[in-house]
Amino acid sequence: MSGEMVLTNARIVLDDQILHGSVLIRDGVIADISPQSSTSTSGVDVDGDYLMPGVVEVHTDHLEFHFTPRPGVFWDPLPAVLAHDAQMAAAGATTVLDAVRIGSESESADTTAAAAHRLADAVTQAVDAGLLRADHAIHLRCEVSAADCVDAFQEFADDPHVRLASLMDHAPGQRQFADIEQFKKYYGGKRLISPEDMDSYIAERVEQSERHADLNRKTIATLATERGITLAAHDDATPAHVEESIGLGVHIAEFPTTIAAAESATHHGLQVVMGAPNIARGGSQSGNVAATDLLERGFLHILSSDYVPASPLQAVFQLAADGALDLVEGAKLISGNPARAIGFDDRGEIAVHKRADLVRVRSHTMPPTPRHPRGLDVPVVRGVYRAGTRVT
C-alpha cells in the first residue's frame, strides 16, 4: 500500500500493554503509535475495537479440505486455494503456511504425489499473480515412514515458497498414536480403514516405519538445513525424541504428545506448537496432552489453527476471559512467536517499522458455561489489513 492511513479509537494490543489510541500507517508500514485519538480526515474510527497483529499461521491442514471436500472428490486447485485464503483471512490470518503432505503409502503413491504438486503449484501461482488476501508460503509435512518421502521432498526443496518442513511418522504404536487403540479409533472412526483390514494395515505401517523412518528423517533434515528451510519435529513423545530432533537441527516442536516432551523441548529452546482447537475443545482429539496443561507450565509458545481456521483468535480470547493469560500474551502465541520461529522478522507485532498486518476484533460476551464460569468470549473479526491494505 502506498500513501497514509490512520486507524484510530482502537484498543491496540502491543507487545507489553494494551493502549487506547491510534496507529499511523505509511506505505504499508507502521509509522507511529499514539495514545491520542487522531482527528485526521484519512482516519478510520474502529469504534473501540481491539487492534491486534495479524495471525501468523504455521500449521493449517485446511487447504486439503477445500481441495478434497468429500472422499474421492478433487476440486480445481486454484479455486481451492482462493477459497482457503478467503477463510483464513476472514479468521484474522495475514501470513499462512499451507501444509502440503508428501510421502505416501505404496498403493496411493501416484495420487498423493500428484495432489501435493497440484496444491503447491496452485499456491505458487496464486502468490505470484497477487490473487491472495494473506501472505502464503508452503509447509511440507514429510511422512518419513513412506518409501518415497525423500524423492518427493527433493522435488520441492528448491521452491523459494517452501519455508517450513516438519518430520512426521504417524505409524501406530508411537508418537501421536502410541496407544494403538487410539489409532484404531481415529482411522476406523473416519472410515479410512475397514475393521477387517485394520490389523494387517497396522502391521504394514509398522514395518514401513521400521524400514524407512530413521534414514528419511536424517536425509530430509540435512537437505532442509542446506536450503535454509526451518525444521519442525512432529509429535515427539519422549525426551529422547526431542534429543534426536535437536541433533537434526529442529527449531520447532509441533504437537508434543506428553508434558515430558514439551518440557524437554522448551529446555532446549525449541518453540512448542499446539493446536488452538485443543484449547477450544478442552483437550486433544487423540487423547494426548492438553494444550492448557502445557500453557500452565510455560511449555507452550505457539498456537496454530490446525484444522479450524478461526480457532487461534477464539482460543486466546477465551483464555483471556478465563483469566489464564491476557491478550498481550495471547497475541504472542498466535502472531509474534510464530513469526520469529519462521524468520518473518518484519511482522508479528504492532510496532513502529513493522509491516502493517493488523486485525480488528470486537469481543462478544456470552453467558457462562460449566467449563467457562466467567462466560464465553467470542472474537468477531471486523477488518483485516495486510501491509496496510484492507483485505477483508
Short mmCIF file of C-alpha atoms in Angstrom, two decimals:
data_model
loop_
_atom_site.label_atom_id
_atom_site.label_comp_id
_atom_site.label_asym_id
_atom_site.label_seq_id
_atom_site.Cartn_x
_atom_site.Cartn_y
_atom_site.Cartn_z
CA MET A 1 0.00 0.00 0.00
CA SER A 2 1.24 3.48 -0.81
CA GLY A 3 0.07 6.58 0.99
CA GLU A 4 -1.04 7.16 4.55
CA MET A 5 -3.89 5.98 6.77
CA VAL A 6 -4.75 6.19 10.46
CA LEU A 7 -6.67 3.63 12.50
CA THR A 8 -7.98 5.49 15.50
CA ASN A 9 -10.05 4.93 18.67
CA ALA A 10 -8.56 1.45 18.98
CA ARG A 11 -7.53 -0.76 21.86
CA ILE A 12 -4.09 -1.55 20.45
CA VAL A 13 -2.57 -4.84 21.60
CA LEU A 14 1.13 -4.05 21.82
CA ASP A 15 3.98 -6.31 22.89
CA ASP A 16 3.79 -5.10 26.51
CA GLN A 17 0.41 -3.41 27.02
CA ILE A 18 -3.00 -2.58 25.57
CA LEU A 19 -3.04 1.07 24.58
CA HIS A 20 -6.12 3.09 23.65
CA GLY A 21 -5.09 5.28 20.75
CA SER A 22 -4.18 5.41 17.06
CA VAL A 23 -1.89 3.66 14.58
CA LEU A 24 -0.45 5.60 11.66
CA ILE A 25 0.30 3.51 8.58
CA ARG A 26 2.53 4.87 5.84
CA ASP A 27 3.39 2.91 2.69
CA GLY A 28 2.27 -0.35 4.25
CA VAL A 29 4.39 0.03 7.38
CA ILE A 30 3.52 1.19 10.90
CA ALA A 31 4.92 4.72 11.13
CA ASP A 32 3.63 5.80 14.55
CA ILE A 33 1.60 4.62 17.54
CA SER A 34 -0.04 7.30 19.61
CA PRO A 35 -2.07 7.24 22.84
CA GLN A 36 -4.20 10.03 21.34
CA SER A 37 -7.17 9.59 19.03
CA SER A 38 -6.45 11.07 15.62
CA THR A 39 -8.55 13.79 14.02
CA SER A 40 -7.06 13.11 10.57
CA THR A 41 -9.57 13.14 7.74
CA SER A 42 -7.96 9.93 6.49
CA GLY A 43 -8.52 8.25 9.84
CA VAL A 44 -10.69 5.15 10.29
CA ASP A 45 -12.56 5.08 13.61
CA VAL A 46 -12.52 1.45 14.78
CA ASP A 47 -15.08 2.20 17.47
CA GLY A 48 -13.06 0.95 20.43
CA ASP A 49 -12.39 -2.49 18.94
CA TYR A 50 -9.16 -4.35 19.59
CA LEU A 51 -6.41 -3.88 17.04
CA MET A 52 -4.16 -6.95 17.08
CA PRO A 53 -1.22 -8.10 14.96
CA GLY A 54 -2.34 -10.35 12.14
CA VAL A 55 -2.32 -14.06 12.92
CA VAL A 56 0.79 -15.87 11.65
CA GLU A 57 -0.37 -19.39 10.87
CA VAL A 58 2.38 -22.03 10.75
CA HIS A 59 0.32 -25.23 10.59
CA THR A 60 -3.00 -25.48 8.82
CA ASP A 61 -4.29 -28.56 7.04
CA HIS A 62 -7.37 -26.71 5.89
CA LEU A 63 -6.30 -26.27 2.28
CA GLU A 64 -6.75 -30.02 1.82
CA PHE A 65 -10.39 -29.75 2.92
CA HIS A 66 -11.05 -27.33 0.06
CA PHE A 67 -9.12 -29.49 -2.41
CA THR A 68 -10.87 -32.74 -1.39
CA PRO A 69 -14.24 -31.55 0.03
CA ARG A 70 -15.52 -35.15 0.01
CA PRO A 71 -13.75 -38.51 -0.19
CA GLY A 72 -12.76 -39.13 -3.79
CA VAL A 73 -13.78 -35.63 -4.89
CA PHE A 74 -10.98 -33.31 -6.08
CA TRP A 75 -11.75 -29.61 -6.56
CA ASP A 76 -9.84 -27.44 -9.00
CA PRO A 77 -6.70 -26.49 -7.05
CA LEU A 78 -6.59 -22.75 -7.76
CA PRO A 79 -10.21 -22.10 -6.70
CA ALA A 80 -9.50 -24.31 -3.68
CA VAL A 81 -6.55 -22.10 -2.72
CA LEU A 82 -8.65 -18.95 -3.19
CA ALA A 83 -11.46 -20.31 -1.00
CA HIS A 84 -8.99 -21.40 1.66
CA ASP A 85 -7.29 -18.00 1.57
CA ALA A 86 -10.59 -16.18 1.97
CA GLN A 87 -11.49 -18.27 5.02
CA MET A 88 -8.08 -17.83 6.63
CA ALA A 89 -8.11 -14.05 6.09
CA ALA A 90 -11.63 -13.79 7.49
CA ALA A 91 -10.29 -15.54 10.61
CA GLY A 92 -7.60 -12.86 11.03
CA ALA A 93 -4.65 -14.62 9.39
CA THR A 94 -2.32 -12.38 7.40
CA THR A 95 0.52 -14.91 7.00
CA VAL A 96 -0.27 -18.55 6.25
CA LEU A 97 1.98 -21.57 5.79
CA ASP A 98 -0.10 -24.03 3.80
CA ALA A 99 0.53 -27.65 4.73
CA VAL A 100 1.22 -29.94 1.79
CA ARG A 101 1.68 -33.61 2.66
CA ILE A 102 4.44 -35.62 0.98
CA GLY A 103 5.28 -39.26 1.48
CA SER A 104 2.62 -41.82 0.69
CA GLU A 105 1.57 -45.38 1.23
CA SER A 106 2.58 -47.62 -1.66
CA GLU A 107 -0.91 -48.10 -3.05
CA SER A 108 -1.59 -44.34 -3.19
CA ALA A 109 1.83 -43.03 -4.18
CA ASP A 110 0.81 -41.64 -7.57
CA THR A 111 -2.33 -39.98 -6.22
CA THR A 112 -0.60 -38.42 -3.20
CA ALA A 113 2.34 -37.10 -5.20
CA ALA A 114 0.06 -35.62 -7.86
CA ALA A 115 -2.11 -33.94 -5.20
CA ALA A 116 0.91 -32.42 -3.49
CA HIS A 117 2.20 -30.98 -6.76
CA ARG A 118 -1.17 -29.60 -7.78
CA LEU A 119 -1.67 -27.87 -4.44
CA ALA A 120 1.85 -26.47 -4.23
CA ASP A 121 1.68 -25.26 -7.83
CA ALA A 122 -1.67 -23.59 -7.18
CA VAL A 123 -0.33 -21.79 -4.09
CA THR A 124 2.69 -20.60 -6.06
CA GLN A 125 0.53 -19.46 -8.99
CA ALA A 126 -1.83 -17.54 -6.71
CA VAL A 127 1.04 -15.89 -4.80
CA ASP A 128 2.90 -14.87 -7.95
CA ALA A 129 -0.28 -13.47 -9.53
CA GLY A 130 -1.16 -11.44 -6.44
CA LEU A 131 -4.51 -13.18 -6.03
CA LEU A 132 -4.44 -13.78 -2.28
CA ARG A 133 -5.57 -11.77 0.73
CA ALA A 134 -2.99 -13.25 3.11
CA ASP A 135 0.73 -13.79 2.53
CA HIS A 136 1.14 -17.51 1.77
CA ALA A 137 4.10 -19.89 1.87
CA ILE A 138 4.39 -23.69 1.87
CA HIS A 139 4.86 -26.07 4.78
CA LEU A 140 5.98 -29.53 3.67
CA ARG A 141 4.64 -32.21 6.01
CA CYS A 142 7.05 -35.09 5.46
CA GLU A 143 5.77 -38.58 6.31
CA VAL A 144 9.19 -40.10 6.91
CA SER A 145 7.93 -43.69 7.17
CA ALA A 146 7.00 -43.58 3.47
CA ALA A 147 9.47 -45.03 0.96
CA ASP A 148 9.04 -42.10 -1.46
CA CYS A 149 9.36 -39.29 1.09
CA VAL A 150 12.92 -38.16 0.23
CA ASP A 151 12.25 -38.26 -3.51
CA ALA A 152 9.13 -36.16 -3.00
CA PHE A 153 10.99 -33.68 -0.80
CA GLN A 154 13.72 -33.18 -3.39
CA GLU A 155 11.09 -32.19 -5.95
CA PHE A 156 10.00 -29.28 -3.72
CA ALA A 157 13.14 -28.39 -1.79
CA ASP A 158 14.37 -25.65 -4.14
CA ASP A 159 11.00 -23.89 -4.34
CA PRO A 160 11.51 -20.46 -2.66
CA HIS A 161 7.94 -20.60 -1.34
CA VAL A 162 8.83 -23.54 0.95
CA ARG A 163 9.60 -22.06 4.39
CA LEU A 164 8.96 -24.97 6.79
CA ALA A 165 9.33 -28.76 6.77
CA SER A 166 8.01 -30.99 9.52
CA LEU A 167 9.24 -34.52 10.18
CA MET A 168 6.29 -36.83 10.88
CA ASP A 169 5.77 -40.52 11.49
CA HIS A 170 2.14 -41.48 12.06
CA ALA A 171 2.82 -45.21 12.30
CA PRO A 172 0.78 -46.92 15.03
CA GLY A 173 2.46 -47.65 18.33
CA GLN A 174 4.48 -44.45 18.65
CA ARG A 175 4.30 -40.66 18.92
CA GLN A 176 0.77 -39.41 18.19
CA PHE A 177 -0.57 -42.96 18.23
CA ALA A 178 1.48 -44.56 20.99
CA ASP A 179 -1.80 -46.18 22.03
CA ILE A 180 -2.75 -48.47 19.14
CA GLU A 181 -6.37 -48.44 20.27
CA GLN A 182 -6.40 -44.67 19.67
CA PHE A 183 -5.01 -45.33 16.18
CA LYS A 184 -7.83 -47.80 15.51
CA LYS A 185 -10.42 -45.39 16.86
CA TYR A 186 -9.13 -42.49 14.76
CA TYR A 187 -8.77 -44.31 11.42
CA GLY A 188 -11.80 -46.50 11.96
CA GLY A 189 -13.94 -43.55 13.04
CA LYS A 190 -13.06 -41.66 9.86
CA ARG A 191 -13.85 -44.86 7.89
CA LEU A 192 -10.41 -44.79 6.31
CA ILE A 193 -9.84 -48.47 7.10
CA SER A 194 -12.38 -51.25 7.47
CA PRO A 195 -12.36 -53.27 10.71
CA GLU A 196 -11.40 -56.47 8.90
CA ASP A 197 -8.36 -54.78 7.31
CA MET A 198 -7.18 -52.93 10.42
CA ASP A 199 -4.68 -55.44 11.84
CA SER A 200 -2.93 -56.07 8.52
CA TYR A 201 -2.84 -52.33 7.85
CA ILE A 202 -1.22 -51.68 11.24
CA ALA A 203 1.40 -54.39 10.65
CA GLU A 204 2.27 -52.90 7.25
CA ARG A 205 2.60 -49.35 8.63
CA VAL A 206 4.83 -50.51 11.48
CA GLU A 207 7.08 -52.39 9.03
CA GLN A 208 7.34 -49.35 6.74
CA SER A 209 8.31 -47.12 9.65
CA GLU A 210 10.98 -49.51 10.87
CA ARG A 211 12.43 -49.72 7.36
CA HIS A 212 12.35 -46.07 6.25
CA ALA A 213 11.73 -43.55 9.03
CA ASP A 214 15.18 -43.14 10.56
CA LEU A 215 17.10 -42.70 7.30
CA ASN A 216 14.43 -40.47 5.73
CA ARG A 217 14.29 -38.25 8.81
CA LYS A 218 18.06 -37.70 8.73
CA THR A 219 18.22 -37.16 4.96
CA ILE A 220 15.41 -34.61 4.86
CA ALA A 221 16.86 -32.76 7.85
CA THR A 222 20.16 -32.42 6.01
CA LEU A 223 18.52 -31.27 2.77
CA ALA A 224 16.32 -28.74 4.57
CA THR A 225 19.23 -27.29 6.55
CA GLU A 226 21.29 -26.89 3.39
CA ARG A 227 18.48 -24.87 1.82
CA GLY A 228 17.65 -22.69 4.81
CA ILE A 229 14.24 -24.30 5.38
CA THR A 230 13.12 -24.20 9.01
CA LEU A 231 12.69 -27.67 10.51
CA ALA A 232 9.95 -28.86 12.84
CA ALA A 233 9.54 -32.15 14.68
CA HIS A 234 6.04 -33.56 14.79
CA ASP A 235 4.52 -35.46 17.73
CA ASP A 236 7.65 -36.03 19.80
CA ALA A 237 6.58 -38.11 22.78
CA THR A 238 9.72 -38.52 24.90
CA PRO A 239 12.82 -36.54 25.87
CA ALA A 240 14.77 -38.99 23.69
CA HIS A 241 12.70 -37.95 20.69
CA VAL A 242 13.49 -34.31 21.49
CA GLU A 243 17.21 -35.05 21.80
CA GLU A 244 17.06 -36.68 18.38
CA SER A 245 15.26 -33.64 16.96
CA ILE A 246 17.88 -31.28 18.40
CA GLY A 247 20.59 -33.31 16.71
CA LEU A 248 18.77 -32.94 13.38
CA GLY A 249 18.65 -29.13 13.61
CA VAL A 250 14.99 -28.81 14.54
CA HIS A 251 13.80 -25.41 15.82
CA ILE A 252 10.07 -26.06 16.30
CA ALA A 253 8.33 -28.83 18.25
CA GLU A 254 4.88 -29.40 16.77
CA PHE A 255 2.28 -31.09 18.95
CA PRO A 256 4.44 -32.89 21.51
CA THR A 257 2.23 -35.60 22.93
CA THR A 258 3.42 -35.53 26.56
CA ILE A 259 4.39 -32.99 29.21
CA ALA A 260 7.85 -34.57 29.40
CA ALA A 261 8.49 -34.00 25.68
CA ALA A 262 7.22 -30.41 25.82
CA GLU A 263 9.35 -29.68 28.89
CA SER A 264 12.44 -31.08 27.19
CA ALA A 265 11.74 -29.09 24.02
CA THR A 266 11.35 -25.88 26.00
CA HIS A 267 14.55 -26.58 27.94
CA HIS A 268 16.42 -26.89 24.63
CA GLY A 269 14.99 -23.61 23.33
CA LEU A 270 12.51 -25.07 20.83
CA GLN A 271 9.26 -23.27 20.11
CA VAL A 272 6.44 -25.60 21.12
CA VAL A 273 3.36 -25.54 18.87
CA MET A 274 -0.04 -26.85 19.88
CA GLY A 275 -3.36 -26.71 18.09
CA ALA A 276 -5.77 -23.98 19.09
CA PRO A 277 -8.66 -26.47 18.71
CA ASN A 278 -7.06 -28.37 21.60
CA ILE A 279 -7.61 -25.23 23.72
CA ALA A 280 -11.13 -24.60 22.44
CA ARG A 281 -12.23 -28.22 22.91
CA GLY A 282 -10.52 -28.64 26.25
CA GLY A 283 -8.21 -31.45 25.16
CA SER A 284 -6.59 -33.46 22.39
CA GLN A 285 -8.72 -35.40 19.92
CA SER A 286 -6.08 -38.16 20.03
CA GLY A 287 -6.09 -38.46 23.81
CA ASN A 288 -2.64 -36.88 24.21
CA VAL A 289 -1.63 -33.99 26.48
CA ALA A 290 -3.94 -30.99 26.74
CA ALA A 291 -2.54 -27.68 25.49
CA THR A 292 -3.73 -25.92 28.65
CA ASP A 293 -1.54 -28.25 30.74
CA LEU A 294 1.49 -27.08 28.76
CA LEU A 295 0.43 -23.43 28.94
CA GLU A 296 0.15 -23.58 32.72
CA ARG A 297 3.71 -24.93 32.94
CA GLY A 298 5.23 -22.45 30.50
CA PHE A 299 5.82 -25.10 27.83
CA LEU A 300 3.59 -23.62 25.09
CA HIS A 301 4.79 -20.88 22.73
CA ILE A 302 2.69 -21.05 19.54
CA LEU A 303 -0.93 -21.86 18.74
CA SER A 304 -1.88 -22.97 15.24
CA SER A 305 -5.31 -23.35 13.69
CA ASP A 306 -4.55 -26.96 12.64
CA TYR A 307 -7.97 -27.89 11.23
CA VAL A 308 -10.20 -24.93 12.35
CA PRO A 309 -9.21 -21.57 10.78
CA ALA A 310 -10.93 -19.39 13.38
CA SER A 311 -9.52 -21.22 16.40
CA PRO A 312 -6.37 -19.14 17.19
CA LEU A 313 -8.27 -15.95 17.95
CA GLN A 314 -11.05 -17.92 19.62
CA ALA A 315 -8.55 -19.68 21.88
CA VAL A 316 -6.68 -16.57 23.05
CA PHE A 317 -9.84 -14.56 23.69
CA GLN A 318 -11.31 -17.41 25.73
CA LEU A 319 -8.06 -17.89 27.64
CA ALA A 320 -8.16 -14.18 28.48
CA ALA A 321 -11.78 -14.41 29.58
CA ASP A 322 -10.91 -17.40 31.78
CA GLY A 323 -8.05 -15.48 33.39
CA ALA A 324 -5.42 -17.92 32.07
CA LEU A 325 -3.47 -15.17 30.28
CA ASP A 326 -4.07 -11.67 28.93
CA LEU A 327 -4.45 -10.63 25.31
CA VAL A 328 -0.90 -9.26 25.23
CA GLU A 329 0.46 -12.74 25.91
CA GLY A 330 -2.20 -14.30 23.72
CA ALA A 331 -1.10 -12.21 20.74
CA LYS A 332 2.42 -13.55 21.15
CA LEU A 333 1.11 -17.13 20.88
CA ILE A 334 -0.58 -16.55 17.53
CA SER A 335 1.48 -13.74 15.98
CA GLY A 336 4.83 -12.73 17.47
CA ASN A 337 6.24 -16.12 18.40
CA PRO A 338 5.31 -17.92 15.16
CA ALA A 339 6.64 -15.02 13.08
CA ARG A 340 10.02 -15.21 14.80
CA ALA A 341 10.10 -19.01 14.64
CA ILE A 342 9.86 -18.94 10.84
CA GLY A 343 12.13 -15.94 10.41
CA PHE A 344 9.50 -13.34 9.48
CA ASP A 345 11.11 -10.53 11.44
CA ASP A 346 9.09 -7.79 9.70
CA ARG A 347 5.75 -8.77 11.26
CA GLY A 348 4.04 -10.41 14.23
CA GLU A 349 3.61 -7.36 16.47
CA ILE A 350 2.24 -3.85 16.33
CA ALA A 351 5.40 -1.75 16.46
CA VAL A 352 6.94 1.13 14.52
CA HIS A 353 8.72 -0.06 11.36
CA LYS A 354 6.88 -3.38 11.35
CA ARG A 355 4.62 -4.32 8.47
CA ALA A 356 1.05 -3.16 8.99
CA ASP A 357 -0.51 -6.62 9.22
CA LEU A 358 -3.43 -5.96 11.53
CA VAL A 359 -6.75 -7.46 12.55
CA ARG A 360 -9.64 -5.52 14.06
CA VAL A 361 -11.57 -7.62 16.57
CA ARG A 362 -14.67 -7.00 18.65
CA SER A 363 -15.24 -9.15 21.70
CA HIS A 364 -18.73 -10.63 22.02
CA THR A 365 -19.58 -11.92 25.51
CA MET A 366 -21.91 -14.86 26.03
CA PRO A 367 -23.31 -16.46 29.22
CA PRO A 368 -21.16 -18.67 31.47
CA THR A 369 -20.88 -22.43 30.99
CA PRO A 370 -19.64 -25.12 33.40
CA ARG A 371 -16.23 -25.07 31.65
CA HIS A 372 -16.12 -21.27 31.45
CA PRO A 373 -17.76 -19.83 34.59
CA ARG A 374 -16.62 -16.30 33.68
CA GLY A 375 -18.51 -16.52 30.40
CA LEU A 376 -17.71 -17.27 26.78
CA ASP A 377 -15.81 -14.61 24.84
CA VAL A 378 -16.27 -14.85 21.08
CA PRO A 379 -13.93 -12.75 18.87
CA VAL A 380 -15.65 -11.15 15.89
CA VAL A 381 -13.25 -10.14 13.12
CA ARG A 382 -14.37 -6.80 11.69
CA GLY A 383 -11.45 -5.95 9.44
CA VAL A 384 -8.09 -7.34 8.31
CA TYR A 385 -5.19 -5.34 6.88
CA ARG A 386 -2.18 -6.82 5.10
CA ALA A 387 0.69 -4.36 4.66
CA GLY A 388 -1.79 -1.57 5.31
CA THR A 389 -4.29 -2.65 2.66
CA ARG A 390 -7.66 -3.84 3.86
CA VAL A 391 -8.19 -7.38 2.55
CA THR A 392 -11.38 -8.34 4.35
#
